[in-house]
Structures are given as C-alpha cells and as structure tokens.
Coordinates of C-alpha atoms in Angstrom, one line a residue:
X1 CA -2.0 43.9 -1.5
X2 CA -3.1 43.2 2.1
X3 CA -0.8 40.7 3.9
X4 CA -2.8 37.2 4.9
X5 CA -3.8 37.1 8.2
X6 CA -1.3 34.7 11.0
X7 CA -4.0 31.7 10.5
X8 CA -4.8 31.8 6.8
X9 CA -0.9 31.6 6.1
X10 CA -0.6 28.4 8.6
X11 CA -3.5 26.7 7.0
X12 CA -2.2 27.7 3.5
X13 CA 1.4 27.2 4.3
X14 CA 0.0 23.3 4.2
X15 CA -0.3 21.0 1.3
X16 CA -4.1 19.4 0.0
X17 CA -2.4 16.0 1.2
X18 CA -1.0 17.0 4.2
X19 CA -4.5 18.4 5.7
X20 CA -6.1 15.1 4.2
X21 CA -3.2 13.1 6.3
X22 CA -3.8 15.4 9.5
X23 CA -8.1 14.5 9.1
X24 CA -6.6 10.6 8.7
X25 CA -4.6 10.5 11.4
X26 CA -7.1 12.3 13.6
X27 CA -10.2 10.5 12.8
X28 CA -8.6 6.9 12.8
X29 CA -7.1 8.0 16.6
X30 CA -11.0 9.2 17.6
X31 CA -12.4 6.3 15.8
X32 CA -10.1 3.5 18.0
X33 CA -10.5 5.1 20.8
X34 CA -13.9 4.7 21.5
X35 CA -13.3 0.8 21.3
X36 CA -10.9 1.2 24.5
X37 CA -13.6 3.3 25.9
X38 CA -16.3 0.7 26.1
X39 CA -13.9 -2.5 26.8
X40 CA -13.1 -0.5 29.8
X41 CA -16.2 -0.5 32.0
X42 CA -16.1 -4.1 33.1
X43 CA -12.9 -2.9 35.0
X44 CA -14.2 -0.2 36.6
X45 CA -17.8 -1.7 37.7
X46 CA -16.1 -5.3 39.2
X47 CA -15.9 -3.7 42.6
X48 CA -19.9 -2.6 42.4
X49 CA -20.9 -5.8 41.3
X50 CA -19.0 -7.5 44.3
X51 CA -18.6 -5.7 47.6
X52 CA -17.6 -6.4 51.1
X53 CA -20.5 -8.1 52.9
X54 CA -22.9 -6.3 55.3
X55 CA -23.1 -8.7 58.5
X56 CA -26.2 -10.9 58.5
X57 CA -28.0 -8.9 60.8
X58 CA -27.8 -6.1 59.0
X59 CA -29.0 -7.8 55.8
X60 CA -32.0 -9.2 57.7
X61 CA -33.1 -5.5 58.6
X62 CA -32.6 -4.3 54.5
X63 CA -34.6 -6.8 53.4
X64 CA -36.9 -6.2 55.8
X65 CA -37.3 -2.6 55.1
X66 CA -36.5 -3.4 51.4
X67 CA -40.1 -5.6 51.6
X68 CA -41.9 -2.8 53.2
X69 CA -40.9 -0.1 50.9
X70 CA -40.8 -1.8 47.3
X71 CA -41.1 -0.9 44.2
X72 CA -37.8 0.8 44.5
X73 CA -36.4 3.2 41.9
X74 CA -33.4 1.2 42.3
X75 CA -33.6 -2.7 40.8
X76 CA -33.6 -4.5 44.0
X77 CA -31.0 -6.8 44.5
X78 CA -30.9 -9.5 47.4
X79 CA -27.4 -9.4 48.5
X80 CA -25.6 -6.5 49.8
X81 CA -22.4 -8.8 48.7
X82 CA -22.8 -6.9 45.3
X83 CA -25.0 -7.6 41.9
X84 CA -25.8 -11.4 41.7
X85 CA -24.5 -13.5 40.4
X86 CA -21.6 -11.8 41.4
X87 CA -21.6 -12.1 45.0
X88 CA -20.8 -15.4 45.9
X89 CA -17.3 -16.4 47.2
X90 CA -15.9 -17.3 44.0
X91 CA -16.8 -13.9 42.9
X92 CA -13.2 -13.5 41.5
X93 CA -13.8 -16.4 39.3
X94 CA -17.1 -15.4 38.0
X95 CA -15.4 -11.4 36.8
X96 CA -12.4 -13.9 35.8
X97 CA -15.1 -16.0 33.5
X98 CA -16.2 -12.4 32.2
X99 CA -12.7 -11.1 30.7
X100 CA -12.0 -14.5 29.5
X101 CA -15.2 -14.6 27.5
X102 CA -14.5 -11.6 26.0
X103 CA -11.1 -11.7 25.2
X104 CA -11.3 -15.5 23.9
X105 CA -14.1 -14.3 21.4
X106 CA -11.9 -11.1 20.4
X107 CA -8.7 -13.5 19.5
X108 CA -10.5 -16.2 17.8
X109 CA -12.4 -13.3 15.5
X110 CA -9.4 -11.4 15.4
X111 CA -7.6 -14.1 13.1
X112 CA -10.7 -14.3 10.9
X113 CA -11.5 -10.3 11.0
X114 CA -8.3 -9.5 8.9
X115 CA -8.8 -12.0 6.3
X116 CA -12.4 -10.9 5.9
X117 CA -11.4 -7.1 6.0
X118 CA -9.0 -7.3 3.1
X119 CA -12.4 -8.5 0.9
X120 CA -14.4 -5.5 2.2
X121 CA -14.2 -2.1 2.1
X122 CA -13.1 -0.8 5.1
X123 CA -15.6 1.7 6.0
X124 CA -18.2 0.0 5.8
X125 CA -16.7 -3.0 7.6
X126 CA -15.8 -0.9 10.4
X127 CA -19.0 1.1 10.6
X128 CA -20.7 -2.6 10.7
X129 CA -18.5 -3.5 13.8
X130 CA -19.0 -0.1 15.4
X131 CA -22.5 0.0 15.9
X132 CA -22.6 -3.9 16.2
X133 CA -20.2 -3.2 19.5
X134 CA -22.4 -0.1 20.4
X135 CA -25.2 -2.5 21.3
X136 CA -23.3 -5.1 22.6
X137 CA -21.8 -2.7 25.2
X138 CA -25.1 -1.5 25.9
X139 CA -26.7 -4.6 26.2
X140 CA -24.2 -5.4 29.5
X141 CA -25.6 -2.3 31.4
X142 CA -29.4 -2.9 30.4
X143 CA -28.8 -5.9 32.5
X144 CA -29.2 -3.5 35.6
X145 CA -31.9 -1.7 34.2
X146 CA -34.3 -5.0 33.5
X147 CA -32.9 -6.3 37.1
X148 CA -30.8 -9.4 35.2
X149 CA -29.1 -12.2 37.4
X150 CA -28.3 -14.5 34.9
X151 CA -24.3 -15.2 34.5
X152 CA -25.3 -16.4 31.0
X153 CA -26.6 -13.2 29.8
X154 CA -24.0 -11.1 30.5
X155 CA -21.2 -13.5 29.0
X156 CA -22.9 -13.8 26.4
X157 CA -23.1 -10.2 25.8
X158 CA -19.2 -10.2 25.8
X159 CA -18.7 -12.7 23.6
X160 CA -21.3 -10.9 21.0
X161 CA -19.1 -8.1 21.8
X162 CA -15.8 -9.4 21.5
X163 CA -16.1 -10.7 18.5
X164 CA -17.5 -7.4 16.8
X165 CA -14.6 -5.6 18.3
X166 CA -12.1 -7.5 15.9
X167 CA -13.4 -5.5 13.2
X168 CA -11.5 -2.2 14.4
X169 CA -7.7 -3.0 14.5
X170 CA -7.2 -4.4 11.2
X171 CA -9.2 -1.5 9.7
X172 CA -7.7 1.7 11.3
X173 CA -4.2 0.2 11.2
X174 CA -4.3 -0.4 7.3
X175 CA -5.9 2.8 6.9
X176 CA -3.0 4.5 8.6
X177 CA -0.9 2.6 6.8
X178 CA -2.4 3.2 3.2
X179 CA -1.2 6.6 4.1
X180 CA 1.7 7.0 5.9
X181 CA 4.8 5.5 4.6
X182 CA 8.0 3.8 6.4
X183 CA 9.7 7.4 7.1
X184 CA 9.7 7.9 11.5
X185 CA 6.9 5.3 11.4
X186 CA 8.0 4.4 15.4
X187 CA 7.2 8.2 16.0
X188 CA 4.0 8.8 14.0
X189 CA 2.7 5.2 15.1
X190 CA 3.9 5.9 18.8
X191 CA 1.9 9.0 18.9
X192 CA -1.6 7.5 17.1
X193 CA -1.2 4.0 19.6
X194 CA -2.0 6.7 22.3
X195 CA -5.4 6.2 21.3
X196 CA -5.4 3.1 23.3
X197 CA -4.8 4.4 26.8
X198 CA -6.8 7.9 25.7
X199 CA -9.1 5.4 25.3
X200 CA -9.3 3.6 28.8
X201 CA -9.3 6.8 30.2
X202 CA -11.9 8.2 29.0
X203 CA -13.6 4.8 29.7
X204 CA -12.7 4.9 32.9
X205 CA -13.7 8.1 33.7
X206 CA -17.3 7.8 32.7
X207 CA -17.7 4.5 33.8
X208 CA -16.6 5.8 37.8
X209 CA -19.2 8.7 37.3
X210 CA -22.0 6.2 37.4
X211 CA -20.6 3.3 39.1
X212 CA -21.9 4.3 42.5
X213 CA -25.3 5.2 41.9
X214 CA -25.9 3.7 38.3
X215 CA -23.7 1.0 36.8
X216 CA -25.9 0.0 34.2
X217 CA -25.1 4.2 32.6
X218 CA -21.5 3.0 32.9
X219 CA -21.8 0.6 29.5
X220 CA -24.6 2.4 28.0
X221 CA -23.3 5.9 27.7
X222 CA -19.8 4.4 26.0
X223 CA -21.9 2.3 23.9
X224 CA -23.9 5.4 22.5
X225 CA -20.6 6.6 22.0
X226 CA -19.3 4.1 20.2
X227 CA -22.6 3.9 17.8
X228 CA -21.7 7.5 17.1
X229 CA -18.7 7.2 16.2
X230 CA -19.9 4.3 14.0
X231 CA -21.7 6.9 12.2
X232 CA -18.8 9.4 12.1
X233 CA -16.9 6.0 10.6
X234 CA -19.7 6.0 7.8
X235 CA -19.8 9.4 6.7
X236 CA -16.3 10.7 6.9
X237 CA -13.6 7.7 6.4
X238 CA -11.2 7.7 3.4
X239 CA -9.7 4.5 2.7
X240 CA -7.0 5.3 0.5
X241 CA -4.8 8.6 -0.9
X242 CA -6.4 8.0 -4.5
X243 CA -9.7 8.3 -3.4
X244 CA -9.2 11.5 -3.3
X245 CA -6.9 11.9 -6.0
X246 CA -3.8 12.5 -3.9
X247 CA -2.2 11.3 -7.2
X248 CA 0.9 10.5 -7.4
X249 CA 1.8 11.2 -10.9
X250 CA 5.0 12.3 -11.7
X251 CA 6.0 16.0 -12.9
X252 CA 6.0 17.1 -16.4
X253 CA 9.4 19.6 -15.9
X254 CA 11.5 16.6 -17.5
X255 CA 13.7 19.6 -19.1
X256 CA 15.0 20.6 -15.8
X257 CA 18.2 18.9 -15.3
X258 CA 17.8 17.3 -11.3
X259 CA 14.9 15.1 -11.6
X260 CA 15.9 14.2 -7.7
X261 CA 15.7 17.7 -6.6
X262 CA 12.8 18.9 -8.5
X263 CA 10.8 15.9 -7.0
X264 CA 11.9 15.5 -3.5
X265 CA 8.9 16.2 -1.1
X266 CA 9.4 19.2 0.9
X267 CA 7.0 22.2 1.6
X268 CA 7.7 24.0 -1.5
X269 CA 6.8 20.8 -3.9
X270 CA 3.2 21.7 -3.5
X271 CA 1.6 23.8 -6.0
X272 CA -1.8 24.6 -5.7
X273 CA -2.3 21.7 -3.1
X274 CA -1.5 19.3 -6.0
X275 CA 1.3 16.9 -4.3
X276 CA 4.1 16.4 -6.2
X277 CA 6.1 13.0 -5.9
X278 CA 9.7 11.3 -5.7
X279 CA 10.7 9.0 -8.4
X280 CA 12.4 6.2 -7.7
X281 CA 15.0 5.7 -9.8
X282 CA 17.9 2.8 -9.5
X283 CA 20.4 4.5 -11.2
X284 CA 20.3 7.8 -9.4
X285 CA 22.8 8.2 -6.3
X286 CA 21.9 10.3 -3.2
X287 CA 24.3 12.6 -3.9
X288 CA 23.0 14.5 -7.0
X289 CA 20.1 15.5 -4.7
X290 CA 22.3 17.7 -2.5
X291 CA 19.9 17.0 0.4
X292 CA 20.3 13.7 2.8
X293 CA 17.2 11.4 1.9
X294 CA 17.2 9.8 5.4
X295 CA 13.8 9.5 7.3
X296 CA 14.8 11.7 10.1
X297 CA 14.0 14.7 7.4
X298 CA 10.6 14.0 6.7
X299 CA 8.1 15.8 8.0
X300 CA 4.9 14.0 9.8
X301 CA 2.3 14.8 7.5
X302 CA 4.6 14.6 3.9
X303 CA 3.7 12.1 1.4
X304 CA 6.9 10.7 1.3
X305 CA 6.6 6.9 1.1
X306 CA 3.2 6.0 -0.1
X307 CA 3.4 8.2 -3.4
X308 CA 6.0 6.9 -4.8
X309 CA 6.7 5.4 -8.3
X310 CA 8.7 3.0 -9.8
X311 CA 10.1 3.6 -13.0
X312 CA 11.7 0.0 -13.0
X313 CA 8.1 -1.4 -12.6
X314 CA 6.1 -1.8 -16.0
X315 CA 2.5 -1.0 -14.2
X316 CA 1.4 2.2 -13.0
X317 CA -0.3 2.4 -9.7
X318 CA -4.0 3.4 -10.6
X319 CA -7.4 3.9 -8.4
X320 CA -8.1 0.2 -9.4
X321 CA -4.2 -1.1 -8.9
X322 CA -5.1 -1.8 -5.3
X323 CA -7.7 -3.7 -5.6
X324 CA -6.1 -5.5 -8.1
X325 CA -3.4 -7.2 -6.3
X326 CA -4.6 -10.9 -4.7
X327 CA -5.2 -11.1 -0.8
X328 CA -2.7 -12.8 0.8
X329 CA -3.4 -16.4 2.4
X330 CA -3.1 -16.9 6.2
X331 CA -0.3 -19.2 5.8
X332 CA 1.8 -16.9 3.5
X333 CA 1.3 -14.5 5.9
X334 CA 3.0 -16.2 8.6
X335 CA 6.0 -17.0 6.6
X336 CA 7.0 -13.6 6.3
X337 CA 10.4 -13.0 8.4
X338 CA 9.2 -11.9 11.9
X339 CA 5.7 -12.7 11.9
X340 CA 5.7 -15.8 14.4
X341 CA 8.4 -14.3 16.9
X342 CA 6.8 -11.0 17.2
X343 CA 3.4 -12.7 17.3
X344 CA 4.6 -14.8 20.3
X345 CA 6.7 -12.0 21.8
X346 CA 3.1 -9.9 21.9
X347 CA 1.2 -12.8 23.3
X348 CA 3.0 -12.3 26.8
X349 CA 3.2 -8.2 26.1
X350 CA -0.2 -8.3 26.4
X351 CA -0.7 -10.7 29.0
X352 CA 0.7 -8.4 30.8
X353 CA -0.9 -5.3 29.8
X354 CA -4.8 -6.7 30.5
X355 CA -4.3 -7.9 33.3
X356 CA -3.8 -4.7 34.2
X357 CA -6.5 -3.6 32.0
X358 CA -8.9 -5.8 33.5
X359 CA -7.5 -6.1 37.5
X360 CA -6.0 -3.4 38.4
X361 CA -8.8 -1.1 39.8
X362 CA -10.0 -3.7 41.8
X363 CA -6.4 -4.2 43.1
X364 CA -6.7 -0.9 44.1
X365 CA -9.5 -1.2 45.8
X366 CA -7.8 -4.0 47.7
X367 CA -5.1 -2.9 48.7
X368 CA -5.7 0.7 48.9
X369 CA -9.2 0.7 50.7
X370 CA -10.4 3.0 48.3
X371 CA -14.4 3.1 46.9
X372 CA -15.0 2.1 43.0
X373 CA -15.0 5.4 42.0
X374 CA -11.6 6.4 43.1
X375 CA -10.1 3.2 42.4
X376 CA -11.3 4.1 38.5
X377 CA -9.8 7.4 38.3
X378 CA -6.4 6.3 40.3
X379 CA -5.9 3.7 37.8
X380 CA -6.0 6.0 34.4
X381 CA -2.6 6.7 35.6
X382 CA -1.3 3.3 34.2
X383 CA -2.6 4.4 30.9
X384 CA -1.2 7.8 31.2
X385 CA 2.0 6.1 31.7
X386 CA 1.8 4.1 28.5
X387 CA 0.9 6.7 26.3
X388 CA 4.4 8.2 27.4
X389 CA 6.0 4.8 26.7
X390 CA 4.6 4.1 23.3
X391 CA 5.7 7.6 22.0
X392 CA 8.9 6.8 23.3
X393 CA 9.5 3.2 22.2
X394 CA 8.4 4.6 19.1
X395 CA 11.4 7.3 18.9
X396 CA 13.7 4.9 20.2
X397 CA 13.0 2.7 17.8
X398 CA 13.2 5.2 14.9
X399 CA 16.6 6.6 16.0
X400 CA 18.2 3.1 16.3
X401 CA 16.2 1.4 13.4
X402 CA 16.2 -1.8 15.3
X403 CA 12.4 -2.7 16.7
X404 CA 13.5 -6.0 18.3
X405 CA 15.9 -4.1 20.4
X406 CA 13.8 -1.4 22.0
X407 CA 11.0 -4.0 22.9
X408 CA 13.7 -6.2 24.5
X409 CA 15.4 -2.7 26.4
X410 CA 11.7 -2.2 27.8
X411 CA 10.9 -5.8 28.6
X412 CA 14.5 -6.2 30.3
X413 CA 13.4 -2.8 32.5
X414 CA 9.6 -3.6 33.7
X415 CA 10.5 -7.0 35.5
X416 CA 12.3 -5.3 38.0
X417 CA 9.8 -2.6 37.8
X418 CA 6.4 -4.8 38.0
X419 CA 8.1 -6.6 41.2
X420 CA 8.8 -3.2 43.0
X421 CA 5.1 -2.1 42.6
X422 CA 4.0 -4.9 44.1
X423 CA 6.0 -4.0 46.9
X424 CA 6.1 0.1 46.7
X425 CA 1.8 -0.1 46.7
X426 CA 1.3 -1.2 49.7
X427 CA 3.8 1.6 51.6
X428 CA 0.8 4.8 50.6
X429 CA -1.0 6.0 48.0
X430 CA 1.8 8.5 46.6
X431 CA 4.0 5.2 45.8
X432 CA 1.4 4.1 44.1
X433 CA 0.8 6.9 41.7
X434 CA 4.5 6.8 40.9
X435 CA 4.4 3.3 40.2
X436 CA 1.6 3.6 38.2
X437 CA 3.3 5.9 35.9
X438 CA 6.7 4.3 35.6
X439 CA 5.1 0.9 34.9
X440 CA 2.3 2.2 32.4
X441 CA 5.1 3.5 30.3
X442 CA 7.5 0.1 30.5
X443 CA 4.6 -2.0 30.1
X444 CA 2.6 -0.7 27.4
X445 CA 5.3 0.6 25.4
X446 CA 6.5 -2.6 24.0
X447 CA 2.8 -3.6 23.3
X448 CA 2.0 -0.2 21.3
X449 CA 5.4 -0.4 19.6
X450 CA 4.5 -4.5 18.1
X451 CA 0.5 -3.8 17.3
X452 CA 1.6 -0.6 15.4
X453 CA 5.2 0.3 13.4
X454 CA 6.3 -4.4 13.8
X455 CA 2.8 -4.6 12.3
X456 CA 3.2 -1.8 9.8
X457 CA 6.6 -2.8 8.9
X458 CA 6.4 -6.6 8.6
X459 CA 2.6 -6.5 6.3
X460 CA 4.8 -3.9 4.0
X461 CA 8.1 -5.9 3.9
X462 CA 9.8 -6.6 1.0
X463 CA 9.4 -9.9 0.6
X464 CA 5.4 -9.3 -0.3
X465 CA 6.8 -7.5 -3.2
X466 CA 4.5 -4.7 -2.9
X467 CA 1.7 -6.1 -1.8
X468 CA -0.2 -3.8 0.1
X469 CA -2.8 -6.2 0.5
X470 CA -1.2 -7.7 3.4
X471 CA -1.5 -5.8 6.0
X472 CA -4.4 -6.5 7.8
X473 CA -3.9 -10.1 7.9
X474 CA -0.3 -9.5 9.2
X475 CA -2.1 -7.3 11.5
X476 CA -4.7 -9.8 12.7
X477 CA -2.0 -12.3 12.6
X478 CA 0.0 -10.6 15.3
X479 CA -2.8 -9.0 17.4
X480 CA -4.9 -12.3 17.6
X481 CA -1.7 -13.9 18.6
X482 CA -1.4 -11.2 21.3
X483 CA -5.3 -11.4 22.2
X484 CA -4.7 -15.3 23.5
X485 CA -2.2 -13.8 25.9
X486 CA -4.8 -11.0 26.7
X487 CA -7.3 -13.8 27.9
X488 CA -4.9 -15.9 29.7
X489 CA -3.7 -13.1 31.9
X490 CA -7.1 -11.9 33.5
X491 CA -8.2 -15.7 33.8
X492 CA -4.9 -16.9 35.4
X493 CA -5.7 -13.5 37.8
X494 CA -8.8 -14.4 38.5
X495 CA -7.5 -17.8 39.1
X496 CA -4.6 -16.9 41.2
X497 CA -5.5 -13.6 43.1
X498 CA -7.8 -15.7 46.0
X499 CA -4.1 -17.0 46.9
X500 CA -2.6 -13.4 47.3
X501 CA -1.9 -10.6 44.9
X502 CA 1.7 -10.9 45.3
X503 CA 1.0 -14.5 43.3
X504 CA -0.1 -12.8 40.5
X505 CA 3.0 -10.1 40.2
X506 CA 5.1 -13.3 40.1
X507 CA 3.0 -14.6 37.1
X508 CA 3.4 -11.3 35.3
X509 CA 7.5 -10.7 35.8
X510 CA 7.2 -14.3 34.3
X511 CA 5.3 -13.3 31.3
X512 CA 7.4 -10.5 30.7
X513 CA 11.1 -12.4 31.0
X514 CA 9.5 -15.2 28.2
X515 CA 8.5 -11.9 25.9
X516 CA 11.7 -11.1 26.8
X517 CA 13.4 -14.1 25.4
X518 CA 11.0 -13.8 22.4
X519 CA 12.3 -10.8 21.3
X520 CA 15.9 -11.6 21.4
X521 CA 15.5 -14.3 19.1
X522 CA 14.0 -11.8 16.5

C-alpha cells in the first residue's frame, strides 16, 4: 500500500472538530476585523479634511483660476484650510465632535446589543450589523463624492454607524466561546484579539492610499469590504459545536477498566473524525489518569472544555439544551464577581487606547511634519505593537492564572512608558518608531486581555451555574463600560490638544494610573 503523501497525513492527522475549530477561529478573526478596518478611516483622513492654510493671496489666485476652469473632476471646495466644515479654527473640536459621535452611539448600543443578541441568532444578527455598517461607512465618503459640507450629515453618519457596529463583539466573542473552552484561554484569546490591530492596519493602509487624491475611496472601499464580509458572515458562520454534530456523547467501551484514560482528549481519541469526550466524574481522582489534566497540555484546537458532560447533572446537553436555558437580566449580570471592577478598569484601558486610535496620526503629522499618507502608515506601528502585547498578556496570564495581575503589571509599565513618548517623539523619527512599538504592546495588551479571556471567563463563571447564556451580556456589559472611556478620550483630546500635546499625554498617564488602581482592587 502506497504511503499518504506529507499533506494528506497533516490534514488527516487532524480531528472533524479540530478543522471545524481552526474554520471558527479563522473566520470570527476575518469577520472582526473588517469592523476595525472601517472605524479606522476617520483617523487617517483628519489631516485631509484640515490642512495648514494657503496664505490669502494665494487663495484669491485658486479661486480665481478655480472660477475660470470649473466643472472640475475634483468636488470643488472653497478653502484650501481642508474639507469644510472642517476648516475653521476649532477644526480640532469639530474631528473631536466626530469620534465622540461615534463612540457615544457604539457604548450606548453596546449595552442593548448583547441583551438583544442572546434572543437572536447570531448569524443573522451579525450579518444584519455587517452590511448595516457597510453603508454607514460608505455613506461618510459619498460625502466627497456629492460635494457635502454639512457637519450634520457626516455625524449623523457615525452615529448610524456606531450603533450598528455593537452588533459584532457580543456575537464573535460568544461564538468563540461556544467553542473553545477555559483551557490556555489567555493564549488562544490573545492570539484571535489580534484581529483588532490587523484590523486598523489594514484600515489604515487603504485609507492612506486614497487620502491624497480621493478621500471619499478611503470609507467606501472598507465599507464594500465590510458588506462582503457581511455576506461571508451569512453563508458560512456556525454558531455552535452541535450544529454540526460535534456531539459530545460519551463512549460506549464502558468494559474497559480507565474510563479517565479512554476519554481524555488527545490526538488519538478521534476515530473517524468522530470527537470523543471527557467525563466528568466527582469521584474520580487525577491520578488514575496517569497523565496531568492541567490546561498547559491541551492543545489549541482540542475540544477539551466545551464537550464535556456531567454525570452528576440529571439533563443531558442536547441541540435544543442551549436554547433552553433563560437569558440572563442586565442586572444579574453585573452581580457576578468581577463584572463592575473590570468594567471600570476597561473604561480607562480604552480611553487610552482610542485616543490613540483616533489622534495619533494626526499627532504625527504634528509633530513629525509628515503628509497624511505617511502619518497613516507610521502609525500601524502602534497596532503592530499591541498585537505583540495581547498575545503576551494573554500567556502571562495563562501561566500565572491570575488576570487581575497581568493587567495591573502592564498598566504599572505604560505610565512611564506613554510619558517618555511624549518626550522621545519629538528627538527623530527612529524614536518614534520605537516608541510606537513599545507602547502599542503595553497599551493594548491590557485592553485585548479584559474584552477577550476577563470577558470569556467572568460570562462562564461558576456562579451562572452553567449558563452559557451569559456571555454576551457580560460581554456587552464590559465593553460598553469600556466604550464610555473610548469616547471621553478622543473628545477630552480634541478638547485639550489646542493647549499642547504634551496636555494630553498627562491626561492619558492619568487614565492609566486610575485603571491601575481598578485592577488592584479586583
């Protein structure tokens, strides 16, 4: 018999479950990122939409030979300040009044979207929000297509948009959570959270392609992209393990004397890419296993936690057992141990994080003297950064088991850290980069670590008494806690920035010491 070639034994050397967990974790990643992607135009376009001003006399001679040659191909705009309305003097207040419209919308829906998602099903409650947020993104750069001016249209774009955007988190993060159990949770959850600054980079990379010659492409492409994926959402989303009969029923080999051994999941438990399962039994001791059950020997992609059953329990989880269970209220959701502090503790984490989000291109631009464009790609560096810092909060937290305790270790390192790059920025562009990096990864990785394995952990803890139902309120609970901080910090920015950027590094080593003092009360 011919041996199997190298790649048929690798994809056969894989369980049925396993490749379903791999498609999960992949498409869920995809599926979130595109959100990022279109939320993060607005940074990127700010410094087209406000520029230095030409000198009067050259602004009489453009419109001048602006009269003489209209129609342009370009939309004809007035000012050479930038786009109006943006180019007044208080132009940092009017971008400010943009974030804040958007963000306030996404944290007001964001405590509604995960009571709402637990009565829907999740795909189509995502694919809903996905297109909705495709035209919403859209509709900001048709703005510059039909020559709009008016402030109102283009915050009430982001309001439309915010709002639809609150759809996503609750959705992907109890779909990752329907199928990954508690074992290296920090890791695997590190890992996916990446989506977020894959995201912005992406976004921020096709938004600086058009910025200088077409802004209006910069929120239309992402939000084509976002509709797609919509569709992608539709077609190709599992929900849940038993939907596709991963089952989780337990062996029929009850002659063979080591139940424990016989149903531990490893690599050779699969037959046939049926999944086999561990029984949970109270009167069985580690020991008779002959193998360490800890998490650190679980593989990525095992069914480990999810698939397990009960024999103290008299009901048998079933297709319909998960539906079965009651929705958990709002206020039973914040009195489950943790909720409120990590809630509050994300609220400045975030803070932090958007203001970067939101600002820090155009800081760049500032203080650098650089053009939109490379202001936009210099500042994917942040968010290169933090997808360094969420895998390793993640780990850290996994090898120490203690969640509070890595944000805190984080927090306690990126005061210091935020207050040198406001002084290490202004000394070349090389400090910058490094600074960028080192404070991407302190900043974000406390904020990846709370929305993902805190959330995870805290709308699966034990006092629920396995109800699964929880999670996506928990999860709105804490994220729409963190979204209020995510619309202070651009606004107080805005607010501050006319008075010096060094102002607004102060207000953010301020925010982080009070998530600091949060988390050490957890």
């Amino acid at each position: 018999m011919a041996q199997l070639p190298p790649g048929i034994r690798f994809i056969t050397s894989f369980s049925r479950d396993q490749w379903y967990r791999a498609f999960i974790f992949s498409l869920t990643f995809l599926l979130y990122a595109s959100f990022h992607l279109s939320r993060k135009p607005i940074s990127i376009v700010k410094g087209e939409l406000h520029k230095h001003c030409a000198s009067q006399v050259e602004l009489d001679s453009y419109k001048e030979y602006a009269a003489q040659i209209q129609p342009l191909k370009k939309p004809f705009n007035a000012s050479q300040c930038g786009w109006e309305p943006f180019d007044k003097s208080n132009y940092k207040q009017l971008l400010g009044a943009l974030d804040y419209s958007f963000l306030c919308a996404y944290a007001v829906g964001m405590y509604l979207s995960g009571l709402i998602g637990e009565r829907l099903p999740i795909r189509y409650y995502l694919t809903g929000g996905m297109l909705a947020s495709g035209l919403f993104t859209a509709m900001f750069g048709l703005g510059y297509f039909y020559n709009v001016h008016n402030l109102w249209f283009y915050i009430m774009a982001q309001i439309a948009n915010g709002l639809v955007q609150t759809t996503g988190w609750p959705s992907v993060v109890t779909c990752i959570g329907n199928w990954f159990g508690k074992g290296r949770r920090g890791l695997i959850m590190g890992i996916w959270n990446s989506h977020t600054s894959v995201g912005n980079i992406l976004g921020s990379l096709i938004a600086a392609y058009w910025v200088s010659t077409c802004w209006g492409l910069s929120f239309v492409v992402p939000g084509v992209i976002v509709a797609v994926m919509g569709v992608v959402c539709f077609l190709l989303l599992i929900e849940h393990p038993k939907d596709v009969s991963c089952s989780c029923t337990p062996s029929s080999h009850g002659h063979e004397p080591n139940i424990a051994t016989e149903f531990v999941v490893s690599s050779k438990t699969f037959l046939n890419g049926a999944s086999r399962c561990r029984i949970q039994m109270p009167t069985l001791n580690a020991k008779e296993n002959g193998k360490p059950q800890d998490a650190e020997m679980q593989h990525l992609l095992t069914d480990s936690e999810n698939c397990s059953v009960s024999l103290s329990s008299s009901t048998v989880a079933t297709g319909e057992g998960r539906h079965g269970t009651s929705a958990i209220s709002f206020l039973g959701a914040l009195r489950i141990p943790g909720v409120v502090e990590f809630s509050f503790c994300l609220l400045f984490a975030k803070l932090v994080s958007y203001t970067f989000l939101f600002w820090l291109p155009l800081y760049i631009t500032n203080v650098e003297h650089l053009d939109a464009k490379r202001a936009g790609d210099l500042s994917t560096l942040f968010d290169v950064g933090g997808i360094f810092g969420g895998i390793l909060a993640g780990l850290i937290s996994d090898r120490l088991e203690k969640r509070a305790s890595t944000c805190g270790m984080m927090l306690l390192l990126a005061a210091p850290t935020l207050y040198m790059f406001s002084a290490v920025s202004k000394m070349g562009l090389e400090a910058t980069v490094v600074m960028l990096l080192i404070s991407g990864a302190l900043v974000n990785g406390p904020y990846a670590l709370i929305t993902t394995a805190v959330s995870a952990d805290l709308g699966t803890h034990k006092s629920l008494k396995g109800n699964a139902r929880a999670l996506s309120t928990v999860t709105a609970i804490i994220d729409g806690t963190g979204s209020v901080g995510a619309a202070l910090g651009p606004l107080l920015a805005g607010l501050i920035s006319p008075s010096g950027w060094n102002n607004v590094f102060y207000m953010l080593m301020v925010a982080d010491a009070c998530a600091l003092l949060v988390s050490l009360k957890v």
